[in-house]
Amino acid sequence: MHDSDPQEGPLVGEDDEVGYRGVTACQAVGISYRQLDYWARTTLVVPSIRDASGSGTQRLYSFRDLVVLKVVKRLLDAGVSLQNIRKAIETLRSRGVDDLAGITLISDGTTVYECRSPEEVVDLLQGGQGVFGIAIGGAFKEIQGSLSHLPAEPAAAAQPVGTPAQPAAGDELAARRARRRAG
């Protein structure tokens, strides 16, 4: 997408005005709710729009949070330790969405390297050890595709005081009951 092209709007999900609940994040990224909850509680990936603040409150993740979750999942699937993933994510947290899209993470299964140019990727490959790469721009596109049919909600939507809390995202039975009552 080029900034100079007036025909193209923002990419799906990149709008900071919308957020995604835990269940939606799990579906978009391909992880279990248990993983999502653990990563939030251990501050690996904390929802940037709204964190859970007691029983009945919903975490709300931004598009950028979902991209980071996808990268964490890919690194774990490739056998990188949670400790090394945590280091890589702390580095990524300091970057904005535009920066993230141009980064390729390369790992030898132990260390995670951040590459911003093809030359940096080639330098690592010439080291002779087995490595794998994650193009974060590719994760962007995957998340955008997943979100195209999943629900979002306004990030600024605050629950009025005195209204009953929504069921916890992991409580499917309570969510079904709430949907039946609503309509």
PDB file of C-alpha atoms in Angstrom:
ATOM      1  CA  MET A   1       0.000   0.000   0.000  1.00  0.00           C
ATOM      2  CA  HIS A   2       1.381   3.375  -0.950  1.00  0.00           C
ATOM      3  CA  ASP A   3       0.516   6.510   1.015  1.00  0.00           C
ATOM      4  CA  SER A   4       0.191   8.444  -2.242  1.00  0.00           C
ATOM      5  CA  ASP A   5      -2.667   6.272  -3.564  1.00  0.00           C
ATOM      6  CA  PRO A   6      -5.935   7.937  -2.541  1.00  0.00           C
ATOM      7  CA  GLN A   7      -7.987   4.914  -3.678  1.00  0.00           C
ATOM      8  CA  GLU A   8      -6.676   2.682  -0.916  1.00  0.00           C
ATOM      9  CA  GLY A   9      -7.934   3.044   2.641  1.00  0.00           C
ATOM     10  CA  PRO A  10      -6.362   1.657   5.804  1.00  0.00           C
ATOM     11  CA  LEU A  11      -5.722  -2.064   5.805  1.00  0.00           C
ATOM     12  CA  VAL A  12      -8.294  -4.181   7.620  1.00  0.00           C
ATOM     13  CA  GLY A  13      -7.614  -4.178  11.333  1.00  0.00           C
ATOM     14  CA  GLU A  14      -4.939  -1.493  11.363  1.00  0.00           C
ATOM     15  CA  ASP A  15      -7.339   1.095  12.736  1.00  0.00           C
ATOM     16  CA  ASP A  16      -6.564   1.936  16.369  1.00  0.00           C
ATOM     17  CA  GLU A  17     -10.265   2.691  16.840  1.00  0.00           C
ATOM     18  CA  VAL A  18     -11.176  -1.004  16.985  1.00  0.00           C
ATOM     19  CA  GLY A  19     -10.221  -3.786  19.332  1.00  0.00           C
ATOM     20  CA  TYR A  20     -10.573  -7.538  19.408  1.00  0.00           C
ATOM     21  CA  ARG A  21     -11.723  -9.677  22.324  1.00  0.00           C
ATOM     22  CA  GLY A  22      -9.728 -12.649  23.553  1.00  0.00           C
ATOM     23  CA  VAL A  23     -11.803 -15.261  21.733  1.00  0.00           C
ATOM     24  CA  THR A  24     -11.417 -13.351  18.456  1.00  0.00           C
ATOM     25  CA  ALA A  25      -7.665 -12.972  19.049  1.00  0.00           C
ATOM     26  CA  CYS A  26      -7.362 -16.728  19.589  1.00  0.00           C
ATOM     27  CA  GLN A  27      -9.235 -17.471  16.351  1.00  0.00           C
ATOM     28  CA  ALA A  28      -7.221 -14.965  14.308  1.00  0.00           C
ATOM     29  CA  VAL A  29      -3.854 -16.135  15.628  1.00  0.00           C
ATOM     30  CA  GLY A  30      -4.536 -19.864  15.996  1.00  0.00           C
ATOM     31  CA  ILE A  31      -3.826 -20.249  19.720  1.00  0.00           C
ATOM     32  CA  SER A  32      -5.832 -21.517  22.671  1.00  0.00           C
ATOM     33  CA  TYR A  33      -7.501 -19.209  25.154  1.00  0.00           C
ATOM     34  CA  ARG A  34      -5.319 -20.760  27.856  1.00  0.00           C
ATOM     35  CA  GLN A  35      -2.166 -19.671  25.976  1.00  0.00           C
ATOM     36  CA  LEU A  36      -3.552 -16.172  25.436  1.00  0.00           C
ATOM     37  CA  ASP A  37      -4.460 -15.832  29.112  1.00  0.00           C
ATOM     38  CA  TYR A  38      -1.045 -17.090  30.255  1.00  0.00           C
ATOM     39  CA  TRP A  39       0.826 -14.731  27.924  1.00  0.00           C
ATOM     40  CA  ALA A  40      -1.246 -11.783  29.198  1.00  0.00           C
ATOM     41  CA  ARG A  41      -0.798 -12.699  32.888  1.00  0.00           C
ATOM     42  CA  THR A  42       2.971 -13.133  32.461  1.00  0.00           C
ATOM     43  CA  THR A  43       3.160  -9.855  30.461  1.00  0.00           C
ATOM     44  CA  LEU A  44       4.551 -11.515  27.330  1.00  0.00           C
ATOM     45  CA  VAL A  45       1.789  -9.948  25.229  1.00  0.00           C
ATOM     46  CA  VAL A  46      -0.504  -7.620  27.171  1.00  0.00           C
ATOM     47  CA  PRO A  47      -3.548  -6.200  25.371  1.00  0.00           C
ATOM     48  CA  SER A  48      -2.785  -2.571  24.584  1.00  0.00           C
ATOM     49  CA  ILE A  49      -6.394  -1.364  24.414  1.00  0.00           C
ATOM     50  CA  ARG A  50      -7.808  -2.840  27.623  1.00  0.00           C
ATOM     51  CA  ASP A  51      -6.406  -5.411  30.033  1.00  0.00           C
ATOM     52  CA  ALA A  52      -8.611  -7.531  32.254  1.00  0.00           C
ATOM     53  CA  SER A  53      -9.228  -5.774  35.561  1.00  0.00           C
ATOM     54  CA  GLY A  54     -11.009  -8.319  37.683  1.00  0.00           C
ATOM     55  CA  SER A  55     -13.757 -10.847  37.143  1.00  0.00           C
ATOM     56  CA  GLY A  56     -16.064 -10.229  34.211  1.00  0.00           C
ATOM     57  CA  THR A  57     -13.957  -7.676  32.352  1.00  0.00           C
ATOM     58  CA  GLN A  58     -12.790  -8.352  28.808  1.00  0.00           C
ATOM     59  CA  ARG A  59      -9.310  -7.904  27.449  1.00  0.00           C
ATOM     60  CA  LEU A  60      -9.275  -5.921  24.221  1.00  0.00           C
ATOM     61  CA  TYR A  61      -6.374  -6.444  21.787  1.00  0.00           C
ATOM     62  CA  SER A  62      -5.243  -4.092  19.015  1.00  0.00           C
ATOM     63  CA  PHE A  63      -4.331  -5.237  15.511  1.00  0.00           C
ATOM     64  CA  ARG A  64      -0.659  -4.755  16.398  1.00  0.00           C
ATOM     65  CA  ASP A  65      -1.112  -6.984  19.470  1.00  0.00           C
ATOM     66  CA  LEU A  66      -2.487  -9.722  17.201  1.00  0.00           C
ATOM     67  CA  VAL A  67       0.540  -9.485  14.902  1.00  0.00           C
ATOM     68  CA  VAL A  68       2.841  -9.859  17.927  1.00  0.00           C
ATOM     69  CA  LEU A  69       0.785 -12.847  19.140  1.00  0.00           C
ATOM     70  CA  LYS A  70       1.156 -14.447  15.692  1.00  0.00           C
ATOM     71  CA  VAL A  71       4.930 -13.934  15.787  1.00  0.00           C
ATOM     72  CA  VAL A  72       5.123 -15.460  19.296  1.00  0.00           C
ATOM     73  CA  LYS A  73       3.151 -18.487  18.094  1.00  0.00           C
ATOM     74  CA  ARG A  74       5.431 -18.969  15.090  1.00  0.00           C
ATOM     75  CA  LEU A  75       8.562 -18.739  17.234  1.00  0.00           C
ATOM     76  CA  LEU A  76       7.172 -21.259  19.740  1.00  0.00           C
ATOM     77  CA  ASP A  77       6.154 -23.607  16.915  1.00  0.00           C
ATOM     78  CA  ALA A  78       9.743 -23.423  15.645  1.00  0.00           C
ATOM     79  CA  GLY A  79      11.118 -24.464  19.037  1.00  0.00           C
ATOM     80  CA  VAL A  80      12.414 -21.119  20.337  1.00  0.00           C
ATOM     81  CA  SER A  81      12.300 -20.917  24.147  1.00  0.00           C
ATOM     82  CA  LEU A  82       9.799 -18.633  25.830  1.00  0.00           C
ATOM     83  CA  GLN A  83      12.719 -16.783  27.459  1.00  0.00           C
ATOM     84  CA  ASN A  84      14.273 -15.946  24.080  1.00  0.00           C
ATOM     85  CA  ILE A  85      10.878 -15.058  22.632  1.00  0.00           C
ATOM     86  CA  ARG A  86      10.350 -12.677  25.558  1.00  0.00           C
ATOM     87  CA  LYS A  87      13.621 -10.882  24.671  1.00  0.00           C
ATOM     88  CA  ALA A  88      12.609 -10.600  21.010  1.00  0.00           C
ATOM     89  CA  ILE A  89       9.149  -9.272  21.877  1.00  0.00           C
ATOM     90  CA  GLU A  90      10.583  -6.624  24.210  1.00  0.00           C
ATOM     91  CA  THR A  91      12.588  -5.338  21.236  1.00  0.00           C
ATOM     92  CA  LEU A  92       9.534  -5.387  18.961  1.00  0.00           C
ATOM     93  CA  ARG A  93       7.379  -3.567  21.522  1.00  0.00           C
ATOM     94  CA  SER A  94       9.437  -0.442  21.039  1.00  0.00           C
ATOM     95  CA  ARG A  95       8.502  -0.282  17.339  1.00  0.00           C
ATOM     96  CA  GLY A  96       5.408   1.107  15.643  1.00  0.00           C
ATOM     97  CA  VAL A  97       3.275  -0.778  13.121  1.00  0.00           C
ATOM     98  CA  ASP A  98       5.085   0.699  10.096  1.00  0.00           C
ATOM     99  CA  ASP A  99       8.465  -0.448  11.419  1.00  0.00           C
ATOM    100  CA  LEU A 100       7.216  -3.943  12.204  1.00  0.00           C
ATOM    101  CA  ALA A 101       6.164  -4.632   8.615  1.00  0.00           C
ATOM    102  CA  GLY A 102       9.726  -4.230   7.353  1.00  0.00           C
ATOM    103  CA  ILE A 103      11.339  -6.591   9.865  1.00  0.00           C
ATOM    104  CA  THR A 104      12.245 -10.225   9.303  1.00  0.00           C
ATOM    105  CA  LEU A 105      13.024 -12.241  12.402  1.00  0.00           C
ATOM    106  CA  ILE A 106      15.651 -14.917  11.859  1.00  0.00           C
ATOM    107  CA  SER A 107      16.335 -17.564  14.482  1.00  0.00           C
ATOM    108  CA  ASP A 108      18.694 -20.480  14.844  1.00  0.00           C
ATOM    109  CA  GLY A 109      16.311 -21.973  17.399  1.00  0.00           C
ATOM    110  CA  THR A 110      18.127 -20.283  20.269  1.00  0.00           C
ATOM    111  CA  THR A 111      18.716 -16.630  19.450  1.00  0.00           C
ATOM    112  CA  VAL A 112      16.280 -14.401  17.578  1.00  0.00           C
ATOM    113  CA  TYR A 113      17.848 -11.848  15.219  1.00  0.00           C
ATOM    114  CA  GLU A 114      16.110  -8.815  13.770  1.00  0.00           C
ATOM    115  CA  CYS A 115      16.877  -8.137  10.102  1.00  0.00           C
ATOM    116  CA  ARG A 116      15.830  -5.003   8.249  1.00  0.00           C
ATOM    117  CA  SER A 117      17.493  -5.647   4.901  1.00  0.00           C
ATOM    118  CA  PRO A 118      18.139  -8.572   2.552  1.00  0.00           C
ATOM    119  CA  GLU A 119      21.875  -8.123   3.205  1.00  0.00           C
ATOM    120  CA  GLU A 120      21.394  -8.753   6.944  1.00  0.00           C
ATOM    121  CA  VAL A 121      19.432 -11.922   6.165  1.00  0.00           C
ATOM    122  CA  VAL A 122      22.170 -13.128   3.799  1.00  0.00           C
ATOM    123  CA  ASP A 123      24.871 -12.429   6.411  1.00  0.00           C
ATOM    124  CA  LEU A 124      23.067 -14.660   8.912  1.00  0.00           C
ATOM    125  CA  LEU A 125      22.493 -17.402   6.334  1.00  0.00           C
ATOM    126  CA  GLN A 126      26.187 -17.400   5.422  1.00  0.00           C
ATOM    127  CA  GLY A 127      26.990 -18.265   9.042  1.00  0.00           C
ATOM    128  CA  GLY A 128      26.354 -21.864   8.039  1.00  0.00           C
ATOM    129  CA  GLN A 129      23.941 -22.813  10.814  1.00  0.00           C
ATOM    130  CA  GLY A 130      20.340 -23.805  10.225  1.00  0.00           C
ATOM    131  CA  VAL A 131      18.016 -20.838  10.562  1.00  0.00           C
ATOM    132  CA  PHE A 132      14.399 -19.988   9.861  1.00  0.00           C
ATOM    133  CA  GLY A 133      12.779 -16.649   9.191  1.00  0.00           C
ATOM    134  CA  ILE A 134       9.506 -14.929   9.990  1.00  0.00           C
ATOM    135  CA  ALA A 135       8.606 -11.983   7.772  1.00  0.00           C
ATOM    136  CA  ILE A 136       6.410  -9.848  10.007  1.00  0.00           C
ATOM    137  CA  GLY A 137       4.764  -8.301   6.958  1.00  0.00           C
ATOM    138  CA  GLY A 138       3.505 -11.808   6.141  1.00  0.00           C
ATOM    139  CA  ALA A 139       2.043 -12.111   9.638  1.00  0.00           C
ATOM    140  CA  PHE A 140       0.276  -8.767   9.020  1.00  0.00           C
ATOM    141  CA  LYS A 141      -1.392 -10.167   5.901  1.00  0.00           C
ATOM    142  CA  GLU A 142      -2.391 -13.416   7.626  1.00  0.00           C
ATOM    143  CA  ILE A 143      -3.999 -11.559  10.531  1.00  0.00           C
ATOM    144  CA  GLN A 144      -5.798  -9.208   8.125  1.00  0.00           C
ATOM    145  CA  GLY A 145      -7.202 -12.211   6.277  1.00  0.00           C
ATOM    146  CA  SER A 146      -8.304 -13.901   9.505  1.00  0.00           C
ATOM    147  CA  LEU A 147      -9.953 -10.727  10.812  1.00  0.00           C
ATOM    148  CA  SER A 148     -11.978 -10.162   7.651  1.00  0.00           C
ATOM    149  CA  HIS A 149     -14.710 -12.464   8.990  1.00  0.00           C
ATOM    150  CA  LEU A 150     -14.233 -11.990  12.755  1.00  0.00           C
ATOM    151  CA  PRO A 151     -15.941  -9.408  15.003  1.00  0.00           C
ATOM    152  CA  ALA A 152     -14.314  -6.198  16.194  1.00  0.00           C
ATOM    153  CA  GLU A 153     -15.608  -3.589  18.579  1.00  0.00           C
ATOM    154  CA  PRO A 154     -14.937   0.107  19.115  1.00  0.00           C
ATOM    155  CA  ALA A 155     -11.818   0.563  21.229  1.00  0.00           C
ATOM    156  CA  ALA A 156     -13.325   3.542  23.017  1.00  0.00           C
ATOM    157  CA  ALA A 157     -16.444   1.643  24.100  1.00  0.00           C
ATOM    158  CA  ALA A 158     -16.487   1.688  27.875  1.00  0.00           C
ATOM    159  CA  GLN A 159     -19.001  -0.322  29.819  1.00  0.00           C
ATOM    160  CA  PRO A 160     -21.390   1.996  31.673  1.00  0.00           C
ATOM    161  CA  VAL A 161     -21.355   1.710  35.450  1.00  0.00           C
ATOM    162  CA  GLY A 162     -24.140  -0.501  36.783  1.00  0.00           C
ATOM    163  CA  THR A 163     -24.523  -2.677  33.669  1.00  0.00           C
ATOM    164  CA  PRO A 164     -23.917  -6.374  34.091  1.00  0.00           C
ATOM    165  CA  ALA A 165     -20.462  -7.541  33.075  1.00  0.00           C
ATOM    166  CA  GLN A 166     -20.097  -9.615  29.929  1.00  0.00           C
ATOM    167  CA  PRO A 167     -19.145 -13.255  30.492  1.00  0.00           C
ATOM    168  CA  ALA A 168     -15.430 -14.040  30.514  1.00  0.00           C
ATOM    169  CA  ALA A 169     -14.100 -14.748  27.020  1.00  0.00           C
ATOM    170  CA  GLY A 170     -13.130 -18.295  27.984  1.00  0.00           C
ATOM    171  CA  ASP A 171     -16.581 -19.156  29.375  1.00  0.00           C
ATOM    172  CA  GLU A 172     -18.367 -20.381  26.256  1.00  0.00           C
ATOM    173  CA  LEU A 173     -21.471 -21.569  28.114  1.00  0.00           C
ATOM    174  CA  ALA A 174     -22.035 -18.166  29.739  1.00  0.00           C
ATOM    175  CA  ALA A 175     -21.460 -16.482  26.364  1.00  0.00           C
ATOM    176  CA  ARG A 176     -24.134 -18.691  24.755  1.00  0.00           C
ATOM    177  CA  ARG A 177     -26.614 -17.867  27.528  1.00  0.00           C
ATOM    178  CA  ALA A 178     -25.920 -14.141  27.079  1.00  0.00           C
ATOM    179  CA  ARG A 179     -26.491 -14.410  23.308  1.00  0.00           C
ATOM    180  CA  ARG A 180     -29.813 -16.220  23.871  1.00  0.00           C
ATOM    181  CA  ARG A 181     -30.966 -13.527  26.311  1.00  0.00           C
ATOM    182  CA  ALA A 182     -29.910 -10.756  23.924  1.00  0.00           C
ATOM    183  CA  GLY A 183     -31.844 -11.973  21.050  1.00  0.00           C
TER     184      GLY A 183
END
